[in-house]
Short mmCIF file of C-alpha atoms and ligand atoms in Angstrom, two decimals:
data_model
loop_
_atom_site.label_atom_id
_atom_site.label_comp_id
_atom_site.label_asym_id
_atom_site.label_seq_id
_atom_site.Cartn_x
_atom_site.Cartn_y
_atom_site.Cartn_z
CA MET A 7 124.34 42.58 249.34
CA LYS A 8 128.56 42.92 250.73
CA ASN A 9 129.41 43.43 254.40
CA ASP A 10 132.83 42.65 256.32
CA ILE A 11 132.57 38.83 258.07
CA SER A 12 135.52 37.76 259.37
CA ASN A 13 136.52 35.69 255.98
CA PRO A 14 136.91 38.61 254.01
CA SER A 15 137.06 36.15 250.88
CA ILE A 16 133.00 35.17 251.67
CA SER A 17 130.26 37.60 250.58
CA TYR A 18 127.77 38.34 253.20
CA VAL A 19 124.43 36.68 252.32
CA ASN A 20 121.29 36.40 254.08
CA THR A 21 120.56 33.11 256.11
CA VAL A 22 117.35 32.02 256.26
CA LEU A 23 116.40 29.47 259.28
CA CYS A 24 113.07 27.55 258.40
CA ASN A 25 111.23 24.93 259.13
CA GLY A 26 112.88 21.98 257.66
CA GLU A 27 109.77 19.63 257.64
CA ASP A 28 107.27 21.99 254.93
CA ALA A 29 107.79 20.64 251.92
CA ALA A 30 107.78 24.63 250.33
CA ASN A 31 110.91 25.00 251.98
CA ILE A 32 112.60 22.11 251.12
CA THR A 33 111.40 22.95 247.31
CA VAL A 34 113.16 26.30 247.58
CA ALA A 35 116.27 24.61 249.26
CA ALA A 36 116.81 22.06 246.65
CA ALA A 37 116.35 25.13 243.79
CA ILE A 38 119.31 26.78 245.72
CA LEU A 39 121.59 23.32 245.99
CA GLN A 40 120.61 23.64 241.76
CA GLN A 41 122.15 26.66 241.28
CA GLY A 42 124.99 26.27 243.35
CA GLY A 43 124.26 27.49 246.58
CA LEU A 44 124.73 26.37 249.83
CA VAL A 45 121.67 24.67 252.39
CA ALA A 46 121.95 23.43 255.73
CA PHE A 47 120.04 20.42 256.95
CA PRO A 48 119.22 18.19 258.92
CA THR A 49 120.84 13.93 258.94
CA GLU A 50 120.66 11.46 261.94
CA THR A 51 124.26 12.27 263.05
CA VAL A 52 124.72 16.49 262.83
CA TYR A 53 123.32 19.16 260.55
CA GLY A 54 125.57 18.99 257.34
CA LEU A 55 126.41 21.98 255.28
CA GLY A 56 125.32 20.89 251.78
CA ALA A 57 126.15 21.89 248.22
CA ASP A 58 126.11 19.99 244.79
CA ALA A 59 128.94 17.53 245.12
CA LEU A 60 129.76 17.52 241.05
CA ASN A 61 130.23 21.09 241.09
CA ALA A 62 133.35 22.26 241.98
CA ASP A 63 132.52 25.66 242.33
CA ALA A 64 129.72 25.04 244.79
CA ALA A 65 131.76 22.59 246.88
CA ALA A 66 134.64 25.25 247.17
CA LYS A 67 132.09 27.39 248.80
CA ILE A 68 131.55 25.07 251.82
CA TYR A 69 135.35 25.24 252.80
CA ALA A 70 134.65 29.08 252.60
CA ALA A 71 132.02 29.23 254.50
CA LYS A 72 133.71 27.10 256.94
CA GLY A 73 137.56 27.91 256.93
CA ARG A 74 138.28 24.17 256.32
CA PRO A 75 141.11 23.26 255.22
CA SER A 76 140.89 21.93 251.62
CA ASP A 77 142.65 19.19 251.49
CA ASN A 78 140.17 17.88 254.13
CA PRO A 79 137.27 15.71 252.18
CA LEU A 80 133.88 16.11 251.69
CA ILE A 81 131.38 13.12 251.89
CA VAL A 82 129.10 12.76 249.21
CA HIS A 83 125.25 12.42 250.64
CA ILE A 84 123.09 10.06 248.21
CA ALA A 85 119.21 9.10 248.14
CA ASP A 86 119.34 5.39 246.03
CA ILE A 87 122.03 2.51 246.68
CA ASP A 88 122.06 2.22 243.05
CA ASP A 89 123.53 5.36 242.89
CA VAL A 90 126.73 4.75 243.85
CA SER A 91 128.04 2.89 240.65
CA LYS A 92 127.33 6.95 239.53
CA LEU A 93 130.52 7.84 241.74
CA ALA A 94 133.06 5.43 242.39
CA THR A 95 134.78 2.81 239.78
CA VAL A 96 134.60 -0.06 241.74
CA ILE A 97 132.15 -1.36 244.27
CA PRO A 98 133.66 -4.55 246.50
CA ASP A 99 130.63 -6.81 247.71
CA LYS A 100 131.92 -6.23 251.54
CA ALA A 101 130.29 -2.92 250.13
CA LYS A 102 127.30 -4.02 248.84
CA LEU A 103 126.62 -6.20 251.45
CA LEU A 104 127.24 -2.96 254.40
CA MET A 105 125.05 -0.74 252.08
CA GLU A 106 122.21 -3.35 251.97
CA ALA A 107 122.83 -3.58 255.94
CA PHE A 108 122.74 -0.16 257.05
CA TRP A 109 121.85 2.44 254.59
CA PRO A 110 119.87 4.67 255.10
CA GLY A 111 121.94 5.23 258.42
CA PRO A 112 125.13 6.29 259.99
CA LEU A 113 127.75 4.47 258.16
CA THR A 114 130.01 6.48 255.28
CA ILE A 115 131.83 4.20 252.88
CA ILE A 116 135.07 4.90 250.89
CA LEU A 117 135.72 3.53 247.53
CA PRO A 118 138.02 4.68 244.75
CA LYS A 119 136.16 7.37 242.66
CA LYS A 120 135.10 8.18 239.28
CA ASP A 121 136.45 11.30 237.46
CA ILE A 122 132.81 12.70 237.78
CA VAL A 123 133.40 13.48 241.18
CA PRO A 124 135.71 16.91 241.00
CA ASP A 125 138.98 16.81 243.13
CA GLY A 126 137.69 19.79 245.27
CA THR A 127 135.17 17.64 246.73
CA THR A 128 137.41 15.20 247.35
CA GLY A 129 140.43 17.26 248.53
CA GLY A 130 142.45 16.06 245.62
CA LEU A 131 142.58 12.20 246.48
CA ASN A 132 141.03 9.40 244.26
CA THR A 133 138.47 8.04 246.73
CA VAL A 134 135.11 9.38 247.35
CA ALA A 135 133.10 9.16 250.88
CA ILE A 136 129.51 8.43 249.98
CA ARG A 137 126.61 7.82 252.90
CA MET A 138 122.76 7.62 252.27
CA PRO A 139 121.48 9.29 255.45
CA SER A 140 117.59 8.05 257.21
CA HIS A 141 116.91 11.60 257.92
CA PRO A 142 113.72 12.37 255.83
CA THR A 143 114.52 15.61 254.89
CA ALA A 144 117.93 14.82 253.79
CA LEU A 145 116.58 12.14 251.76
CA SER A 146 113.90 14.92 250.38
CA LEU A 147 116.29 17.61 249.70
CA ILE A 148 118.45 15.25 247.82
CA ARG A 149 115.58 13.58 246.06
CA GLU A 150 114.07 16.83 244.77
CA SER A 151 117.25 18.47 243.51
CA GLY A 152 118.40 15.92 241.85
CA VAL A 153 121.77 16.71 243.30
CA PHE A 154 124.67 14.48 244.90
CA ILE A 155 125.32 16.85 248.09
CA ALA A 156 128.45 17.08 249.57
CA ALA A 157 128.57 17.77 253.34
CA PRO A 158 130.73 18.66 256.04
CA SER A 159 128.77 18.70 259.61
CA ALA A 160 127.62 22.88 259.70
CA ASN A 161 130.08 23.59 261.83
CA THR A 162 132.57 26.55 261.33
CA SER A 163 135.83 24.40 261.25
CA GLY A 164 137.62 23.31 264.44
CA ARG A 165 133.74 24.18 266.44
CA PRO A 166 131.57 20.90 267.75
CA SER A 167 129.54 19.69 265.02
CA PRO A 168 125.72 21.12 265.07
CA THR A 169 123.03 19.02 266.28
CA LEU A 170 120.64 21.64 266.57
CA ALA A 171 119.82 24.41 264.02
CA SER A 172 120.04 27.18 266.27
CA HIS A 173 124.18 26.24 266.16
CA VAL A 174 124.34 25.73 262.69
CA TYR A 175 122.76 29.41 262.57
CA GLU A 176 125.51 30.43 265.79
CA ASP A 177 128.14 29.44 263.02
CA MET A 178 126.58 30.20 259.61
CA ASN A 179 124.64 33.23 259.63
CA GLY A 180 126.06 34.87 256.89
CA ARG A 181 128.01 33.03 254.98
CA ILE A 182 125.14 30.58 253.37
CA GLU A 183 121.49 30.79 251.82
CA MET A 184 119.62 28.75 253.63
CA ILE A 185 118.72 26.34 257.00
CA LEU A 186 116.53 23.50 257.51
CA ASP A 187 115.23 23.09 260.93
CA GLY A 188 114.58 19.47 261.47
CA GLY A 189 114.85 20.00 265.37
CA ALA A 190 117.63 18.01 267.46
CA VAL A 191 118.78 15.63 265.58
CA GLY A 192 118.89 11.18 267.46
CA ILE A 193 122.38 10.30 266.72
CA GLY A 194 124.60 13.54 268.06
CA ILE A 195 127.98 12.49 266.47
CA GLU A 196 129.48 11.93 263.60
CA SER A 197 128.96 9.09 260.74
CA THR A 198 131.51 6.17 261.05
CA ILE A 199 133.57 5.88 258.22
CA VAL A 200 134.80 2.30 256.29
CA ASP A 201 137.19 2.35 254.07
CA LEU A 202 137.06 -0.36 251.48
CA THR A 203 139.51 0.25 249.14
CA GLY A 204 142.11 -1.69 250.85
CA ASP A 205 142.70 -5.60 251.19
CA ILE A 206 141.27 -4.96 255.07
CA PRO A 207 138.07 -3.15 255.40
CA THR A 208 139.32 0.00 257.94
CA ILE A 209 137.54 2.00 260.42
CA LEU A 210 138.72 5.45 259.90
CA ARG A 211 136.52 7.12 262.13
CA PRO A 212 134.30 5.41 265.14
CA GLY A 213 130.89 6.12 265.18
CA PHE A 214 127.16 4.68 265.95
CA ILE A 215 127.74 2.02 263.65
CA THR A 216 130.54 -0.20 266.10
CA LYS A 217 132.97 -2.54 264.70
CA ALA A 218 130.95 -5.99 266.15
CA MET A 219 128.46 -4.62 263.82
CA LEU A 220 130.35 -4.07 260.72
CA GLU A 221 132.05 -7.55 261.50
CA ASP A 222 128.34 -9.09 262.20
CA ILE A 223 128.04 -8.51 258.17
CA ILE A 224 131.42 -8.62 256.42
CA GLY A 225 134.25 -10.79 259.01
CA ASP A 226 137.08 -9.02 260.08
CA VAL A 227 137.34 -5.17 260.39
CA ALA A 228 140.85 -2.84 260.75
CA ILE A 229 141.01 0.27 262.84
CA ASP A 230 143.26 2.98 261.45
CA LYS A 231 145.94 2.83 263.33
CA ALA A 232 146.53 6.06 264.36
CA LEU A 233 142.75 6.13 266.11
CA ILE A 234 143.41 3.59 268.22
CA GLU A 235 147.27 5.42 269.15
CA PRO A 236 147.24 8.86 268.81
CA ASP A 237 150.55 9.74 268.39
CA PRO A 238 151.18 12.78 265.94
CA SER A 239 153.57 10.74 264.32
CA LEU A 240 150.87 8.40 262.51
CA ARG A 241 149.19 10.23 259.68
CA PRO A 242 145.18 9.56 260.27
CA LYS A 243 143.52 8.07 256.77
CA ALA A 244 140.59 10.11 256.93
CA PRO A 245 142.19 13.87 256.48
CA GLY A 246 139.96 15.23 258.79
CA MET A 247 140.84 13.12 262.07
CA LYS A 248 144.14 14.65 262.31
CA TYR A 249 142.26 18.29 262.85
CA THR A 250 141.90 19.27 266.52
CA HIS A 251 138.08 19.18 266.32
CA TYR A 252 134.86 19.75 268.15
CA ALA A 253 137.11 21.90 270.63
CA PRO A 254 135.20 24.05 272.94
CA LYS A 255 136.61 27.48 274.05
CA GLY A 256 137.90 26.49 277.37
CA GLU A 257 140.33 23.63 278.24
CA LEU A 258 138.62 20.17 278.48
CA SER A 259 140.64 18.04 280.64
CA VAL A 260 139.44 14.35 281.08
CA VAL A 261 139.56 12.63 284.30
CA GLU A 262 140.51 8.77 284.87
CA THR A 263 141.48 8.93 288.62
CA SER A 264 140.28 6.20 290.70
CA ASP A 265 138.12 8.73 292.55
CA VAL A 266 136.79 10.61 289.60
CA VAL A 267 134.28 13.07 291.86
CA ALA A 268 137.32 13.73 294.62
CA THR A 269 139.44 15.05 292.10
CA ILE A 270 136.81 16.82 290.04
CA ASN A 271 135.93 18.74 292.95
CA SER A 272 139.42 19.56 294.27
CA LEU A 273 140.60 20.83 290.34
CA VAL A 274 137.17 22.71 290.60
CA ALA A 275 138.24 23.99 293.26
CA GLN A 276 141.55 25.20 292.56
CA SER A 277 139.80 26.80 289.42
CA TYR A 278 137.57 29.07 291.45
CA GLY A 279 140.71 29.90 293.37
CA LYS A 280 142.02 31.36 290.26
CA GLY A 281 138.75 32.98 289.76
CA SER A 282 137.79 31.19 286.61
CA ARG A 283 134.77 29.97 285.35
CA VAL A 284 134.44 26.26 285.37
CA ALA A 285 132.38 23.25 284.39
CA VAL A 286 131.78 19.74 284.84
CA LEU A 287 130.23 17.04 281.99
CA ALA A 288 128.97 14.52 284.41
CA SER A 289 127.15 10.90 284.34
CA LYS A 290 123.73 11.37 285.75
CA GLU A 291 124.99 8.92 288.54
CA HIS A 292 127.44 10.97 289.69
CA ALA A 293 125.89 14.78 288.55
CA GLY A 294 124.88 15.60 292.28
CA GLU A 295 127.72 14.76 293.79
CA TYR A 296 129.94 17.79 292.44
CA ILE A 297 130.35 20.92 293.80
CA CYS A 298 130.39 23.45 290.92
CA ASP A 299 127.87 25.85 289.30
CA ASP A 300 127.98 24.68 286.04
CA ILE A 301 126.89 21.10 285.93
CA LEU A 302 126.35 19.35 282.57
CA VAL A 303 125.11 15.86 282.82
CA LEU A 304 125.31 14.08 279.67
CA GLY A 305 123.06 11.30 280.55
CA GLU A 306 123.15 7.85 282.09
CA ALA A 307 127.02 6.49 282.07
CA ASN A 308 125.42 2.85 280.93
CA LYS A 309 122.93 5.02 278.39
CA GLY A 310 125.78 5.76 275.08
CA GLU A 311 122.73 6.96 273.31
CA THR A 312 121.90 9.60 275.49
CA ILE A 313 125.93 10.46 276.42
CA ALA A 314 126.39 10.86 272.47
CA ALA A 315 123.51 12.80 271.24
CA HIS A 316 124.13 15.43 274.45
CA LEU A 317 127.99 15.60 274.41
CA TYR A 318 128.18 18.80 271.31
CA SER A 319 125.64 20.78 272.66
CA ALA A 320 127.42 20.70 276.06
CA LEU A 321 130.46 21.53 274.94
CA ARG A 322 128.89 24.75 273.21
CA GLU A 323 127.38 25.51 276.17
CA CYS A 324 130.47 25.64 277.83
CA ASP A 325 131.77 28.48 275.08
CA ALA A 326 127.76 30.51 275.73
CA ARG A 327 128.69 30.35 279.62
CA ASN A 328 132.09 31.30 279.09
CA ILE A 329 133.73 28.58 280.52
CA ASP A 330 137.74 28.69 281.57
CA TYR A 331 138.18 25.48 282.36
CA ILE A 332 135.79 22.14 281.95
CA TYR A 333 136.90 18.63 283.80
CA SER A 334 134.56 15.73 282.10
CA GLU A 335 134.54 11.91 283.55
CA SER A 336 135.75 9.38 281.05
CA PHE A 337 132.58 7.72 278.93
CA HIS A 338 134.11 4.27 277.65
CA GLN A 339 131.30 1.60 279.21
CA THR A 340 128.87 1.84 276.53
CA SER A 341 129.36 -0.15 272.80
CA LEU A 342 128.89 3.80 271.43
CA GLY A 343 132.04 4.53 274.56
CA GLY A 344 134.97 4.15 271.33
CA ALA A 345 133.14 6.91 269.33
CA ILE A 346 132.23 9.23 272.37
CA MET A 347 135.84 9.16 273.61
CA ASN A 348 137.19 9.64 270.84
CA ARG A 349 135.32 12.97 269.88
CA LEU A 350 136.23 14.00 273.70
CA LEU A 351 140.09 13.46 273.77
CA LYS A 352 140.15 15.31 270.44
CA ALA A 353 137.90 18.02 272.19
CA ALA A 354 140.05 17.80 274.93
CA GLY A 355 143.28 17.82 272.78
CA GLN A 356 143.98 14.41 274.30
CA ARG A 357 144.62 16.10 278.01
CA VAL A 358 143.52 13.15 280.56
CA ILE A 359 144.42 13.37 283.92
CA ARG A 360 145.05 9.92 285.46
CA ASP A 361 146.51 8.99 289.18
CA ASP A 362 150.50 9.53 288.95
O1 LIG B 417 127.56 12.08 259.94
C1 LIG B 417 128.40 12.49 259.12
O2 LIG B 417 128.84 12.09 258.54
C2 LIG B 417 127.93 14.08 258.69
C3 LIG B 417 126.72 14.09 258.28
C4 LIG B 417 126.26 15.79 257.85
O3 LIG B 417 126.61 13.47 257.04
N1 LIG B 417 129.12 14.78 258.30
C5 LIG B 417 130.57 14.67 258.24
O4 LIG B 417 131.87 15.34 257.39
O5 LIG B 417 130.87 14.36 259.22
P1 LIG B 417 132.93 15.17 257.76
O6 LIG B 417 133.69 16.74 256.66
O7 LIG B 417 132.80 16.62 259.22
O8 LIG B 417 133.75 15.11 257.97
C6 LIG B 417 134.23 13.61 257.14
C7 LIG B 417 135.05 12.95 257.39
C8 LIG B 417 136.62 14.04 257.51
O9 LIG B 417 137.19 13.10 258.52
C9 LIG B 417 137.52 13.65 255.83
O10 LIG B 417 138.49 13.57 256.19
C10 LIG B 417 136.56 11.88 255.78
O11 LIG B 417 135.27 12.01 256.35
N2 LIG B 417 137.04 11.75 254.70
C11 LIG B 417 136.13 11.93 253.21
N3 LIG B 417 136.48 11.95 251.71
C12 LIG B 417 137.50 10.60 252.42
C13 LIG B 417 138.21 9.95 251.93
N4 LIG B 417 137.63 9.68 250.55
N5 LIG B 417 138.50 9.34 251.98
C14 LIG B 417 139.37 9.36 253.46
N6 LIG B 417 138.46 10.04 254.40
C15 LIG B 417 137.83 11.12 254.23
MG1 LIG B 418 133.12 17.75 260.61
#
């Protein structure tokens, strides 16, 4: 069935949304992957949009479905640590230690790639990103299909990553064959990415596995400079980190003044004065103090896990409510603060309001 959707290079397919805990559905999804089709599935971080990683044509369909730039490489998902040797030419001891410590789980490791991994999967790079997810549906799908699954987050390029199957449906209906619904994901932000191809292991994207957790296992770990000082002249080593990501349609600003509540209330009042629709992304502690019709509570400020789990759905909710301006508190406090602020500031295009 062909139909016109916004990207004319892909044909319309009926997307089946079904229970990802049902073994029969996983069997169908596995067959779709074997035949070179696209299936979205839950992982513990965010939903992934999967295709056979070793089939260049299948991987190409991911880029078309997402509208993703083709230089942005995909993560290859595996279900067995031993399979790393099928994908990577060199596996340093530190990589092995990290795999043993954190897999299955929210950690992606970059290694030099074997020729079997097509350039279409790695965006032309000679390295490959590998991750063993812990979500049971993801693991069953990889095992039952017998394919390594290339999977970016299952959002349209530029939108917040999906943390619910309904988010995937919103973005991907008509573009992929199937969505396995596993309910709300546990973590809510994408995996930590560590590059192990250089002398010092380097974090290319912060996530649930923190620098301190990595250093406990392998000693010194660096952070990609482009992450520390968002400076357009520094090119992030993870190509995907250079794109404006996670962005809601409304203009998001992060407020870091000495009296955040007062500043936000005054900005909200100004925006209302212009006839705009406004939302506040708030901590539970401050939520009651805002004078605004759309207050989205992310969680207690000292509970990084809760904030991370709610961030992307709050950004999508702003889109659903047609919000023009979004003002957010900062969430630096917890061990997950680095990962949360990385996503929030990218969504805000680095727009921060401070005392002058
Ligand atoms: O939690 C996650 O990692 C999720 C779930 C689905 O597993 N996946 C995910 O994929 O976030 P994606 O495509 O949205 O982000 C992958 C990131 C991009 O920033 C990409 O540039 C980077 O990983 N990446 C992939 N391969 C790389 C490589 N060989 N070298 C450097 N960066 C790489
Ligand atoms: Mg993504």
